[in-house]
Structure formats: structure tokens, C-alpha cells
């Protein structure tokens, strides 16, 4: 069975939640009530994802701005199959 790249893309918010649980710097999702994903830029699906493939990811925070009631983060993701 082969999964489409959108399945992998749909897992990114969960991966981010797991990553951010390890931080307590005030920007973490552990301090938030809710979050909104405004979308993705420059997404490319370079190959299929087969059953039992391991998906690994790297996330880098490019920018974080604290507002009165929110934090806006720009993240760069790289997923490897």
C-alpha cells in the first residue's frame, strides 16, 4: 500500500505538538489554549510513502513574534521518508 503525500502532510501538526511539549520557553503549545494553522508554502511531494516507512522530521523556528494575545511563529519543516 502507498500513502499519498497529503497523509504525511496531515501528520505535521501532531509532530509539532510533540516537539513543542519539550519546551517551556513561553512560546510552547503547552501554554496555549488553541492554535491556528494558516497554511503551508512550498510543499513538494518527491516520492511515495510505503507501508512501514519511517517518517522523520526536522523543524526550525524561523521567526516568533509575541503579540498581546498570541504568538505568531514561522516554521521550516523538512520531512524525510
JSON list of C-alpha atoms in Angstrom, two decimals:
[
{"chain": "A", "resi": 1, "resn": "UNK", "atom": "CA", "xyz": [0.00, 0.00, 0.00]},
{"chain": "A", "resi": 2, "resn": "UNK", "atom": "CA", "xyz": [1.18, 3.51, -0.82]},
{"chain": "A", "resi": 3, "resn": "UNK", "atom": "CA", "xyz": [0.15, 6.64, 1.09]},
{"chain": "A", "resi": 4, "resn": "UNK", "atom": "CA", "xyz": [-0.20, 9.95, -0.68]},
{"chain": "A", "resi": 5, "resn": "UNK", "atom": "CA", "xyz": [1.99, 12.86, 0.42]},
{"chain": "A", "resi": 6, "resn": "UNK", "atom": "CA", "xyz": [-1.05, 14.59, 1.89]},
{"chain": "A", "resi": 7, "resn": "UNK", "atom": "CA", "xyz": [-1.21, 11.92, 4.57]},
{"chain": "A", "resi": 8, "resn": "UNK", "atom": "CA", "xyz": [2.34, 12.79, 5.60]},
{"chain": "A", "resi": 9, "resn": "UNK", "atom": "CA", "xyz": [1.50, 16.49, 5.48]},
{"chain": "A", "resi": 10, "resn": "UNK", "atom": "CA", "xyz": [-1.53, 15.94, 7.70]},
{"chain": "A", "resi": 11, "resn": "UNK", "atom": "CA", "xyz": [0.76, 14.49, 10.41]},
{"chain": "A", "resi": 12, "resn": "UNK", "atom": "CA", "xyz": [2.86, 17.66, 10.76]},
{"chain": "A", "resi": 13, "resn": "UNK", "atom": "CA", "xyz": [0.60, 19.43, 13.30]},
{"chain": "A", "resi": 14, "resn": "UNK", "atom": "CA", "xyz": [0.77, 16.39, 15.58]},
{"chain": "A", "resi": 15, "resn": "UNK", "atom": "CA", "xyz": [4.55, 16.22, 15.19]},
{"chain": "A", "resi": 16, "resn": "UNK", "atom": "CA", "xyz": [4.77, 19.91, 16.10]},
{"chain": "A", "resi": 17, "resn": "UNK", "atom": "CA", "xyz": [2.65, 19.34, 19.20]},
{"chain": "A", "resi": 18, "resn": "UNK", "atom": "CA", "xyz": [5.02, 16.59, 20.33]},
{"chain": "A", "resi": 19, "resn": "UNK", "atom": "CA", "xyz": [8.10, 18.72, 19.68]},
{"chain": "A", "resi": 20, "resn": "UNK", "atom": "CA", "xyz": [6.74, 21.77, 21.47]},
{"chain": "A", "resi": 21, "resn": "UNK", "atom": "CA", "xyz": [5.78, 19.76, 24.56]},
{"chain": "A", "resi": 22, "resn": "UNK", "atom": "CA", "xyz": [9.51, 19.55, 25.33]},
{"chain": "A", "resi": 23, "resn": "UNK", "atom": "CA", "xyz": [9.91, 23.32, 25.66]},
{"chain": "A", "resi": 24, "resn": "UNK", "atom": "CA", "xyz": [8.75, 25.68, 28.38]},
{"chain": "A", "resi": 25, "resn": "UNK", "atom": "CA", "xyz": [10.07, 28.94, 26.93]},
{"chain": "A", "resi": 26, "resn": "UNK", "atom": "CA", "xyz": [6.73, 30.76, 26.85]},
{"chain": "A", "resi": 27, "resn": "UNK", "atom": "CA", "xyz": [6.22, 30.07, 23.14]},
{"chain": "A", "resi": 28, "resn": "UNK", "atom": "CA", "xyz": [5.29, 26.45, 23.68]},
{"chain": "A", "resi": 29, "resn": "UNK", "atom": "CA", "xyz": [1.93, 24.94, 22.80]},
{"chain": "A", "resi": 30, "resn": "UNK", "atom": "CA", "xyz": [1.76, 23.69, 26.38]},
{"chain": "A", "resi": 31, "resn": "UNK", "atom": "CA", "xyz": [0.84, 27.27, 27.32]},
{"chain": "A", "resi": 32, "resn": "UNK", "atom": "CA", "xyz": [-1.73, 27.76, 24.59]},
{"chain": "A", "resi": 33, "resn": "UNK", "atom": "CA", "xyz": [-5.44, 27.09, 24.60]},
{"chain": "A", "resi": 34, "resn": "UNK", "atom": "CA", "xyz": [-5.70, 26.75, 20.84]},
{"chain": "A", "resi": 35, "resn": "UNK", "atom": "CA", "xyz": [-3.73, 27.23, 17.66]},
{"chain": "A", "resi": 36, "resn": "UNK", "atom": "CA", "xyz": [-4.49, 28.04, 14.05]},
{"chain": "A", "resi": 37, "resn": "UNK", "atom": "CA", "xyz": [-2.56, 26.77, 11.05]},
{"chain": "A", "resi": 38, "resn": "UNK", "atom": "CA", "xyz": [-2.57, 29.45, 8.36]},
{"chain": "A", "resi": 39, "resn": "UNK", "atom": "CA", "xyz": [-1.25, 27.07, 5.71]},
{"chain": "A", "resi": 40, "resn": "UNK", "atom": "CA", "xyz": [1.86, 25.74, 4.03]},
{"chain": "A", "resi": 41, "resn": "UNK", "atom": "CA", "xyz": [4.23, 27.28, 1.47]},
{"chain": "A", "resi": 42, "resn": "UNK", "atom": "CA", "xyz": [6.48, 25.45, -0.98]},
{"chain": "A", "resi": 43, "resn": "UNK", "atom": "CA", "xyz": [5.20, 21.93, -0.36]},
{"chain": "A", "resi": 44, "resn": "UNK", "atom": "CA", "xyz": [6.64, 19.23, -2.61]},
{"chain": "A", "resi": 45, "resn": "UNK", "atom": "CA", "xyz": [5.90, 15.50, -2.67]},
{"chain": "A", "resi": 46, "resn": "UNK", "atom": "CA", "xyz": [9.04, 13.91, -4.07]},
{"chain": "A", "resi": 47, "resn": "UNK", "atom": "CA", "xyz": [8.13, 10.26, -3.66]},
{"chain": "A", "resi": 48, "resn": "UNK", "atom": "CA", "xyz": [5.61, 7.77, -2.31]},
{"chain": "A", "resi": 49, "resn": "UNK", "atom": "CA", "xyz": [5.35, 6.65, 1.30]},
{"chain": "A", "resi": 50, "resn": "UNK", "atom": "CA", "xyz": [5.17, 2.87, 1.58]},
{"chain": "A", "resi": 51, "resn": "UNK", "atom": "CA", "xyz": [3.83, 0.79, 4.47]},
{"chain": "A", "resi": 52, "resn": "UNK", "atom": "CA", "xyz": [6.37, 0.51, 7.31]},
{"chain": "A", "resi": 53, "resn": "UNK", "atom": "CA", "xyz": [8.40, 3.50, 6.05]},
{"chain": "A", "resi": 54, "resn": "UNK", "atom": "CA", "xyz": [9.73, 5.63, 8.89]},
{"chain": "A", "resi": 55, "resn": "UNK", "atom": "CA", "xyz": [8.91, 9.32, 8.69]},
{"chain": "A", "resi": 56, "resn": "UNK", "atom": "CA", "xyz": [11.44, 11.63, 10.31]},
{"chain": "A", "resi": 57, "resn": "UNK", "atom": "CA", "xyz": [11.16, 15.35, 10.55]},
{"chain": "A", "resi": 58, "resn": "UNK", "atom": "CA", "xyz": [13.19, 18.41, 11.40]},
{"chain": "A", "resi": 59, "resn": "UNK", "atom": "CA", "xyz": [11.54, 21.68, 12.35]},
{"chain": "A", "resi": 60, "resn": "UNK", "atom": "CA", "xyz": [13.29, 25.03, 12.71]},
{"chain": "A", "resi": 61, "resn": "UNK", "atom": "CA", "xyz": [11.68, 28.17, 14.04]},
{"chain": "A", "resi": 62, "resn": "UNK", "atom": "CA", "xyz": [12.48, 30.94, 11.59]},
{"chain": "A", "resi": 63, "resn": "UNK", "atom": "CA", "xyz": [10.56, 33.65, 13.41]},
{"chain": "A", "resi": 64, "resn": "UNK", "atom": "CA", "xyz": [8.41, 34.15, 16.50]},
{"chain": "A", "resi": 65, "resn": "UNK", "atom": "CA", "xyz": [6.56, 37.34, 17.38]},
{"chain": "A", "resi": 66, "resn": "UNK", "atom": "CA", "xyz": [4.67, 37.77, 20.60]},
{"chain": "A", "resi": 67, "resn": "UNK", "atom": "CA", "xyz": [1.52, 39.87, 20.40]},
{"chain": "A", "resi": 68, "resn": "UNK", "atom": "CA", "xyz": [-0.87, 40.92, 23.14]},
{"chain": "A", "resi": 69, "resn": "UNK", "atom": "CA", "xyz": [-2.88, 37.71, 23.00]},
{"chain": "A", "resi": 70, "resn": "UNK", "atom": "CA", "xyz": [-0.98, 35.49, 20.57]},
{"chain": "A", "resi": 71, "resn": "UNK", "atom": "CA", "xyz": [2.35, 34.25, 19.31]},
{"chain": "A", "resi": 72, "resn": "UNK", "atom": "CA", "xyz": [2.94, 34.10, 15.56]},
{"chain": "A", "resi": 73, "resn": "UNK", "atom": "CA", "xyz": [5.53, 31.52, 14.53]},
{"chain": "A", "resi": 74, "resn": "UNK", "atom": "CA", "xyz": [7.03, 30.82, 11.14]},
{"chain": "A", "resi": 75, "resn": "UNK", "atom": "CA", "xyz": [8.47, 27.31, 10.99]},
{"chain": "A", "resi": 76, "resn": "UNK", "atom": "CA", "xyz": [10.54, 25.49, 8.40]},
{"chain": "A", "resi": 77, "resn": "UNK", "atom": "CA", "xyz": [9.80, 21.76, 8.15]},
{"chain": "A", "resi": 78, "resn": "UNK", "atom": "CA", "xyz": [11.80, 19.06, 6.44]},
{"chain": "A", "resi": 79, "resn": "UNK", "atom": "CA", "xyz": [10.36, 15.56, 6.38]},
{"chain": "A", "resi": 80, "resn": "UNK", "atom": "CA", "xyz": [12.40, 12.54, 5.34]},
{"chain": "A", "resi": 81, "resn": "UNK", "atom": "CA", "xyz": [11.00, 9.15, 4.43]}
]
